[in-house]
Coordinates of C-alpha atoms in Angstrom, one line a residue:
X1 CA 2.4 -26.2 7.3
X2 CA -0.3 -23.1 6.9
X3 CA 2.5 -20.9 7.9
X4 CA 5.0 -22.2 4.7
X5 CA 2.4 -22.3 2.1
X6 CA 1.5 -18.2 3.9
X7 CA 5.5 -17.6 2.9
X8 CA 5.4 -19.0 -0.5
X9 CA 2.3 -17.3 -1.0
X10 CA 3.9 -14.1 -0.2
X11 CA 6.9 -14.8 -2.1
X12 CA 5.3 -16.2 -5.2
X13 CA 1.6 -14.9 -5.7
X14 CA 3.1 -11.8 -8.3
X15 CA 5.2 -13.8 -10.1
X16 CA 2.5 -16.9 -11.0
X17 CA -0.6 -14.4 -11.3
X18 CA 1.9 -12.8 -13.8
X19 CA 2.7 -16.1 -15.5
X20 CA -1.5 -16.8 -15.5
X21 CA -2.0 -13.7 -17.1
X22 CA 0.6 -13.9 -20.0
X23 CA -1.2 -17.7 -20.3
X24 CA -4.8 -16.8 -20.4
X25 CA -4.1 -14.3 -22.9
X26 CA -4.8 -11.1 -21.0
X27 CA -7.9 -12.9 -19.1
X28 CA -6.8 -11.1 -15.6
X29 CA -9.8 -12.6 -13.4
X30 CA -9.0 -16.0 -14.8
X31 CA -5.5 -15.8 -13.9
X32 CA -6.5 -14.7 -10.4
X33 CA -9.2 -17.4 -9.7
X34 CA -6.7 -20.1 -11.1
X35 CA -3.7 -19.2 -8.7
X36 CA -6.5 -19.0 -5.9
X37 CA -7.2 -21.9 -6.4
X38 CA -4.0 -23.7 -6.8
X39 CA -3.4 -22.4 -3.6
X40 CA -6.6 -23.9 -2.7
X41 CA -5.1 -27.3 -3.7
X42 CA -1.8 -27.1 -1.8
X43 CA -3.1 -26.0 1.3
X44 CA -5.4 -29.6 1.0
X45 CA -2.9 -32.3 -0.5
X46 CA 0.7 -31.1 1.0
X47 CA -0.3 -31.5 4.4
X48 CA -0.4 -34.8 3.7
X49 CA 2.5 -35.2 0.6
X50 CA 4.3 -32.5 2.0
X51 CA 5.9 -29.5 0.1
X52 CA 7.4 -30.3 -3.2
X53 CA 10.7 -29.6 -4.1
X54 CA 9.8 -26.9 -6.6
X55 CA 6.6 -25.2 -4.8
X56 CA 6.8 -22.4 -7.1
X57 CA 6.4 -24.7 -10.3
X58 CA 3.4 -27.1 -8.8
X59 CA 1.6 -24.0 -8.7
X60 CA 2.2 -22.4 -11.8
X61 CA 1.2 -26.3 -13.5
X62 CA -1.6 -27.0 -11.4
X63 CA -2.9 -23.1 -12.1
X64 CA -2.3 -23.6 -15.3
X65 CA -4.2 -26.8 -16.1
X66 CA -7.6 -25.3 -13.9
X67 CA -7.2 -22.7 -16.7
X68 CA -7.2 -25.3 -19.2
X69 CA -9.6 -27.3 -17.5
X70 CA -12.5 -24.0 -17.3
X71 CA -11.9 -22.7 -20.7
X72 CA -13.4 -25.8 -21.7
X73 CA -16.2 -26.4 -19.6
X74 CA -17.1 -22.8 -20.2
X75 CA -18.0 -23.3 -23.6
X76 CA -17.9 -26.0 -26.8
X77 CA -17.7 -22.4 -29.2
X78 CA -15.2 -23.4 -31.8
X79 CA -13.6 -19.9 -30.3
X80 CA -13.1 -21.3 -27.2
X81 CA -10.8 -24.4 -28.1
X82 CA -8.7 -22.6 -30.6
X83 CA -7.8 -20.6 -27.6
X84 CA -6.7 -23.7 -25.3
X85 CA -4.6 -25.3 -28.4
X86 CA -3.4 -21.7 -28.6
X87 CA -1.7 -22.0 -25.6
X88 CA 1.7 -22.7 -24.5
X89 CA 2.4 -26.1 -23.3
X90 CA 4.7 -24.5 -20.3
X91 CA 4.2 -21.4 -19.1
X92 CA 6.3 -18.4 -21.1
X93 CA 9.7 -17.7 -19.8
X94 CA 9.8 -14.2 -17.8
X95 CA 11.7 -12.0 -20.5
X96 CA 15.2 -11.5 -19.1
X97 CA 16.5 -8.8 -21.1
X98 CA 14.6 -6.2 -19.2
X99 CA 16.9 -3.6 -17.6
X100 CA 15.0 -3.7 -14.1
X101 CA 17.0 -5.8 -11.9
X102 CA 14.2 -7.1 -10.0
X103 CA 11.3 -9.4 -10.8
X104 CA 8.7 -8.5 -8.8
X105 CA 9.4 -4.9 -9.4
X106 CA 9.3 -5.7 -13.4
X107 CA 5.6 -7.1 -12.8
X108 CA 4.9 -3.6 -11.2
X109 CA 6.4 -1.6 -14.4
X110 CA 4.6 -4.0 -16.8
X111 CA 1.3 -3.8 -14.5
X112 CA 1.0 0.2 -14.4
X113 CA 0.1 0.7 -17.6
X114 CA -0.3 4.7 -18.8
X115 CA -3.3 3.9 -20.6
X116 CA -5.3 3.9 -17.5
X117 CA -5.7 6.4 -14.8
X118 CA -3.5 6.6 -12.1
X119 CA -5.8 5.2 -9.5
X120 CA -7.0 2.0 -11.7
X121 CA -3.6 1.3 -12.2
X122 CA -2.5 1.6 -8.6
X123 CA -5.5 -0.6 -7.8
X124 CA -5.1 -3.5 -10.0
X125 CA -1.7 -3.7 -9.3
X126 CA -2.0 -4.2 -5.9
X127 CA -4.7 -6.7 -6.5
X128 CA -3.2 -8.7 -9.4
X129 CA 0.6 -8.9 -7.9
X130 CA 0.4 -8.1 -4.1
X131 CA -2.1 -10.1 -3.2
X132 CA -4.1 -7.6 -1.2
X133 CA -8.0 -7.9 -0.9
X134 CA -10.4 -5.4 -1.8
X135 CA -11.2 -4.6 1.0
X136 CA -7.4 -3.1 2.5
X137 CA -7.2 -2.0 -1.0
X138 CA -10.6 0.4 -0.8
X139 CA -9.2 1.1 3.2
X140 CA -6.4 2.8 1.4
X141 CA -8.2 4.9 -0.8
X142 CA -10.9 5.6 2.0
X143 CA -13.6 4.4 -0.6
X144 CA -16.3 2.0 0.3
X145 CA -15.3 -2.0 -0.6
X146 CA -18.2 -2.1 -3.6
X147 CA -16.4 1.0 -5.0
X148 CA -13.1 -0.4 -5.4
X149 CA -14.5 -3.8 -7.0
X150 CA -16.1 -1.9 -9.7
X151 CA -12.7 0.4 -10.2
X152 CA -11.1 -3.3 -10.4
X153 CA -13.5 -4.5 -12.6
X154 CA -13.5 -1.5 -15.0
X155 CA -9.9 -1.7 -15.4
X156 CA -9.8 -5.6 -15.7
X157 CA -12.1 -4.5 -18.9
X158 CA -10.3 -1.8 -20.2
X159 CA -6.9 -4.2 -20.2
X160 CA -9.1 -6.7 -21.9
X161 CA -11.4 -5.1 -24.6
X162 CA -8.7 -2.1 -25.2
X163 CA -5.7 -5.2 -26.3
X164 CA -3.1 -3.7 -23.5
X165 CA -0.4 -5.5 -23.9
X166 CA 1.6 -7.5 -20.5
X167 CA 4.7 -6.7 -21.3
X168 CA 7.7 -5.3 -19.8
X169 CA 8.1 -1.4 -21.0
X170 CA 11.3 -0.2 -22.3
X171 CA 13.6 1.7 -19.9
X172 CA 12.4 5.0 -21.6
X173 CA 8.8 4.4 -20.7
X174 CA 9.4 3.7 -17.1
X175 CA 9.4 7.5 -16.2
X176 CA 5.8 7.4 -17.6
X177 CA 4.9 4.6 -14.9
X178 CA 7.0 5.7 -12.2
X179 CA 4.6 7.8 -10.1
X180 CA 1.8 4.5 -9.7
X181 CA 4.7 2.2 -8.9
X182 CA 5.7 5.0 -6.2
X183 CA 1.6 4.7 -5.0
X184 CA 1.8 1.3 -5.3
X185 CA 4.8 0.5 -2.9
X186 CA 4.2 3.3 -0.4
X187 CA 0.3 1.7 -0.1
X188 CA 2.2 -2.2 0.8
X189 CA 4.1 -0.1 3.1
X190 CA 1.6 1.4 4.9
X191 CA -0.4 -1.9 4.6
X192 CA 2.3 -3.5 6.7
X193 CA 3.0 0.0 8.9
X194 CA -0.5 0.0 10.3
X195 CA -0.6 -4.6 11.3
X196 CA 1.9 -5.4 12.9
X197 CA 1.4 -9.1 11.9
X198 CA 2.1 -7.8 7.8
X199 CA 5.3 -6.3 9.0
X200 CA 7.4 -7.8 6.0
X201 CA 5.3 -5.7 4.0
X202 CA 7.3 -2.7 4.9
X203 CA 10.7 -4.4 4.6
X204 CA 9.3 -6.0 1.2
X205 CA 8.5 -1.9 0.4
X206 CA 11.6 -0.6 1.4
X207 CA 13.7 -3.3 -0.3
X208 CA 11.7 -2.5 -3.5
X209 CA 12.4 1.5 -3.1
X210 CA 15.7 1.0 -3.2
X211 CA 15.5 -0.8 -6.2
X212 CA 13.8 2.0 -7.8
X213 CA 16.2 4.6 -6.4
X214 CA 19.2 2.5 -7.9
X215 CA 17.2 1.8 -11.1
X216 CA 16.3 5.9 -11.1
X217 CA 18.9 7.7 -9.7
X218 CA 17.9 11.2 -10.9
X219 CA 14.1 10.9 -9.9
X220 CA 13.8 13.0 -6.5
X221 CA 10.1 11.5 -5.6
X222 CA 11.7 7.9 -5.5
X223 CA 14.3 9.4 -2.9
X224 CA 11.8 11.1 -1.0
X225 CA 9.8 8.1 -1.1
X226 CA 12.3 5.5 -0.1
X227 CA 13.6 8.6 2.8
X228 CA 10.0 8.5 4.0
X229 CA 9.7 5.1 4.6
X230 CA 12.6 4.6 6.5
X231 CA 11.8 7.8 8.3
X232 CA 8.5 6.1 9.5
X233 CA 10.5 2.5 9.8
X234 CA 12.3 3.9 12.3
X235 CA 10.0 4.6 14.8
X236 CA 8.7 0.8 14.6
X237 CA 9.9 -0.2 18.1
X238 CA 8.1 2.4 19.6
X239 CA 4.7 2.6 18.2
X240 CA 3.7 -0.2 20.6
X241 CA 4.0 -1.3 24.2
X242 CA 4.8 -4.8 25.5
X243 CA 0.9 -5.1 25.5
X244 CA 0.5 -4.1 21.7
X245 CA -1.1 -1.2 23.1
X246 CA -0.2 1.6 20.6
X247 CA 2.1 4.2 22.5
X248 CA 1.4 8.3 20.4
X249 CA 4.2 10.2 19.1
X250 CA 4.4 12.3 21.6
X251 CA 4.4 9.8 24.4
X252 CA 7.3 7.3 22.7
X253 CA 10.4 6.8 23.7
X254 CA 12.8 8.0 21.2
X255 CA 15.6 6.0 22.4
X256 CA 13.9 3.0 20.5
X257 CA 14.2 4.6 17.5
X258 CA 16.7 3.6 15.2
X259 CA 18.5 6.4 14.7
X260 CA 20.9 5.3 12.0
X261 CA 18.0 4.9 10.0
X262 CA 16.5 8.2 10.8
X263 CA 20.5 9.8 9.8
X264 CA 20.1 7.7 6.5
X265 CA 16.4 9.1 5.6
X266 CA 17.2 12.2 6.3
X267 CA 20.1 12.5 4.1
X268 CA 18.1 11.4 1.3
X269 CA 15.7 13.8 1.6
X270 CA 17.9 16.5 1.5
X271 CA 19.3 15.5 -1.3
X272 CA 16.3 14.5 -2.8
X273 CA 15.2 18.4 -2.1
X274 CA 18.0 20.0 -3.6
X275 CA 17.1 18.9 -6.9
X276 CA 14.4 21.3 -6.5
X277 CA 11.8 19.8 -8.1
X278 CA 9.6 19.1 -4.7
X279 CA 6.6 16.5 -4.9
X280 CA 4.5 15.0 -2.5
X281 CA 6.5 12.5 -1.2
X282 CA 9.7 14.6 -0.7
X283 CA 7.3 17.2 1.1
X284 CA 5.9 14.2 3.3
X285 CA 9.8 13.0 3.9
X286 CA 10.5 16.3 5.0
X287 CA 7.6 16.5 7.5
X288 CA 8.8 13.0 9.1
X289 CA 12.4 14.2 9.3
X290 CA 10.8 17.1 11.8
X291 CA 9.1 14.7 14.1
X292 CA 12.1 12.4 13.7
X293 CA 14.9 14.6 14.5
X294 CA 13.3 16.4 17.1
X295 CA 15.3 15.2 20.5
X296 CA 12.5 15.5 23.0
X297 CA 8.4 16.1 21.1
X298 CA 8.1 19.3 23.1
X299 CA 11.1 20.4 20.4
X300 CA 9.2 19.9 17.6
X301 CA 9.4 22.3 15.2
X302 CA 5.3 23.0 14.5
X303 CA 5.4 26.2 12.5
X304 CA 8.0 24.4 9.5
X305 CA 5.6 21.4 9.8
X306 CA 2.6 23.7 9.0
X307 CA 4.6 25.3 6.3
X308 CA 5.1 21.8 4.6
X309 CA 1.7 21.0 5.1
X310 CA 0.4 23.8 3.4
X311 CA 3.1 23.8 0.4
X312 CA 1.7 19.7 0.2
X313 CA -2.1 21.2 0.0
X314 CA -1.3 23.4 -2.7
X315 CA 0.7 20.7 -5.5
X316 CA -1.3 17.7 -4.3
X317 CA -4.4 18.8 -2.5
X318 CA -6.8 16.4 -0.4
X319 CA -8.6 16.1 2.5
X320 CA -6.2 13.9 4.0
X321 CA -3.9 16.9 3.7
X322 CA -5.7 19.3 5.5
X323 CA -6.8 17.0 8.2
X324 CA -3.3 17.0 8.8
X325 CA -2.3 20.3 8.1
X326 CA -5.5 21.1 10.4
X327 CA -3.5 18.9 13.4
X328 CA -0.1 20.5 13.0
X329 CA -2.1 24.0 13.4
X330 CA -3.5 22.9 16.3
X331 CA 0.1 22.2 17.9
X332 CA 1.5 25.0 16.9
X333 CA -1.6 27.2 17.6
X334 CA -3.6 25.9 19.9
X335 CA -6.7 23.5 19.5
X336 CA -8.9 26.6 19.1
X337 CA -7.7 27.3 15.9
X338 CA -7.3 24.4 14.5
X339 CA -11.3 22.8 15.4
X340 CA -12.8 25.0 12.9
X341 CA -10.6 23.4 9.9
X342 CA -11.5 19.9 11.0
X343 CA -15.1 20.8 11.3
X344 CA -14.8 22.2 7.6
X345 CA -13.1 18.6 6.6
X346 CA -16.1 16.4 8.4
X347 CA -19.2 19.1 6.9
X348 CA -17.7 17.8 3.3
X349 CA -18.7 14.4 3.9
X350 CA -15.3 13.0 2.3
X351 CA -13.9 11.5 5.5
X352 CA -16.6 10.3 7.3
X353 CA -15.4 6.9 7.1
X354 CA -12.0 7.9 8.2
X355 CA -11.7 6.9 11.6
X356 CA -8.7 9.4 12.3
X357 CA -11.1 12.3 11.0
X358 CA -13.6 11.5 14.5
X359 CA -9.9 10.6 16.5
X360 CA -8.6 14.1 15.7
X361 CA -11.8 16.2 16.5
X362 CA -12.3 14.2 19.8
X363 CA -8.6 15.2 20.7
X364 CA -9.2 19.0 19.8
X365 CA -12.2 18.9 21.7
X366 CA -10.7 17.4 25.1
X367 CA -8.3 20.1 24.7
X368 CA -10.6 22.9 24.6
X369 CA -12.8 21.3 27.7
X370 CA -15.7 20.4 25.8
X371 CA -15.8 16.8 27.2
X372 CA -19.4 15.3 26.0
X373 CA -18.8 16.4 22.1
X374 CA -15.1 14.6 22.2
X375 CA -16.9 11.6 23.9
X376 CA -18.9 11.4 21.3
X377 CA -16.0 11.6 18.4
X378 CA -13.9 9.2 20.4
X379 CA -17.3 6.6 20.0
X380 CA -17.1 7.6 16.1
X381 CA -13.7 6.8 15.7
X382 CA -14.2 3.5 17.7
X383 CA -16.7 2.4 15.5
X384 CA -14.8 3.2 12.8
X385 CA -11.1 2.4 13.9
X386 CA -9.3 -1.0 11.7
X387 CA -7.5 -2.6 14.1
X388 CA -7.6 -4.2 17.9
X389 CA -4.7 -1.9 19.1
X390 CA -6.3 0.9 17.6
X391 CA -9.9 0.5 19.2
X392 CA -8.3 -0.3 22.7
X393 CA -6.4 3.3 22.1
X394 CA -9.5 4.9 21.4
X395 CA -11.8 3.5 24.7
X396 CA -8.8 4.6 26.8
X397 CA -9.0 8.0 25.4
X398 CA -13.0 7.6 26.1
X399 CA -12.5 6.3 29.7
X400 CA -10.7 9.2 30.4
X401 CA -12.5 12.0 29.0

């Protein structure tokens, strides 16, 4: 039973947050903590009733009615109860006149609203209408948890106090919002890239990136987006061992790869890339096409990855960037000259948190012999690292050094 109310949870926790919001008025913590809690309620009385016919609808009403229901124990102000007979009886109908051919794609537009900054808006999307917690949500921006609730919190306010509108945009205004629903989709992939168990996060990603690439034809950063997931995608099989023990790039087995997938993102990003008009993600595209469609690792082209790195650095610079940049130097170059860069990145202080920061100085230190220093990066990065297969990756690295 936990596992089909998990499913309609995934399936349905946009689309009645959504609904909440449009209900309350705007009131986005209120439609959060209502859907929470119906949830709450199903997961006690359908064990017992079992799932009703229209699961989807019994939440949306009983969500509804807490809303009712707290509104008016909150307060007797005069206010107050003009606001709950202001409301609907049923919940407003979705607006289906909307040229974007998917729902939960249309609460993504309506969601990323221009008025805030790029990061607020990817950040209350994907805690409004994907469901993630604050917690994966700050892991993704390499911020610390209290951080991201108070970047949540400010832009709850601004929505509320400012009179943004949740509504749909026009098809002429979706250019405007394009680049945080981009964010927002390639952060649910990598959310299901990096757990295996959240898997149908990346097909849910890549499903939605086609959308947008149908929806957009003549936006190249959709293309390269949509090429670099499936770029990634195809190296799924691989990334793992029977054990769940993760298995490096170098050390996979290309023949699990899906290689029609790999053909079909690489075509995308070429075309993507004749537009001329490069951004971020065709630039990352282009660097997973190296490593993809590179027969054997020892023929992977270094030098052009290097290249991309450093055209990336200079139109969208950060330190995840370099770090990066930093490792494909040390392939192509040796680890000697790439251990000064990384030291650079960890004496700003930006990545300390970043377990792959510690990971990627330990390995550049083994390399150059200097066992006791990458010992104690590799006991870093284990402190640091997110997930089981991850930490058991890391004290194999440790035993060994």
């Amino acid at each position: 039973m936990k596992d089909r109310i998990a499913g309609i949870y995934a399936d349905g926790w946009s689309r009645i947050v959504a609904t909440m919001i449009r209900f309350t008025g705007g009131d986005w913590d209120l439609a959060e903590e209502c859907t929470q809690e119906a949830f709450a309620q199903a997961l006690q009385k359908w064990p017992e009733s079992g799932v009703p016919d229209q699961p989807l609808a019994w939440l949306t009403t009983t969500a509804r009615n807490r809303a009712i229901d707290r509104i008016r124990r909150a307060s007797t102000e005069a206010a107050k109860l003009r606001k709950v007979a202001a409301m609907d009886l049923e919940p407003p109908p979705y607006p289906n006149d909307s040229e974007i051919p998917d729902e939960r794609l249309e609460l993504m537009f309506t969601c990323c609203h221009p008025s805030l900054n790029l990061d607020a808006q990817v950040a209350l999307t994907l805690r409004s209408l994907a469901g993630m917690s604050t917690a994966e949500i700050a892991r993704a921006f390499l911020v610390p948890e209290r951080t991201m609730a108070q970047r949540v919190f400010r832009a709850k306010q601004k929505v509320a106090h400012a009179g943004i509108p949740f509504r749909v945009p026009p098809a002429h205004l979706l250019p405007d919002r394009l680049p945080a629903v981009l964010h927002v989709l390639y952060l649910l992939f990598n959310e299901g890239y990096g757990d295996p168990r959240k898997a149908r996060l990346c097909r849910e990603a890549i499903r939605l990136a086609r959308v947008v690439t149908a929806l957009m034809p003549d936006e190249p950063e959709a293309q390269g987006m949509l090429a670099l997931m499936l770029l990634h995608d195809a190296r799924r099989p691989a990334r793992t061992d029977a054990a769940g023990d993760v298995v490096t790039l170098a050390e996979q087995d290309r023949s699990l790869w899906d290689q029609a997938q790999i053909t079909e993102g690489a075509a995308i990003c070429e075309r993507a890339l004749r537009r001329r008009r490069a951004g971020p993600f065709q630039l990352q595209a282009a660097i997973a096409a190296c490593h993809a469609t590179a027969p054997v690792a020892a023929r992977t082209d270094w030098p052009q990855i290097v290249g991309l790195y450093t055209q990336l650095a200079r139109i969208a610079p950060s330190p995840i960037v370099d770090l990066n940049r930093a490792v494909a130097i040390g392939m192509a170059s040796g680890p000697e000259a790439a251990l000064p860069l990384v030291d650079a990145i960890a004496e700003t202080g930006q990545l300390n948190g970043y377990y792959l920061l510690h990971a990627t100085r330990a390995d550049l230190l083994r390399r150059t012999g200097r066992a006791q220093e990458a010992a104690d990066s590799y006991r870093a990065a284990l402190d640091l690292a997110p997930t089981d297969a991850e930490r058991r990756f890391l004290r194999d690295r440790l035993r060994l050094t």
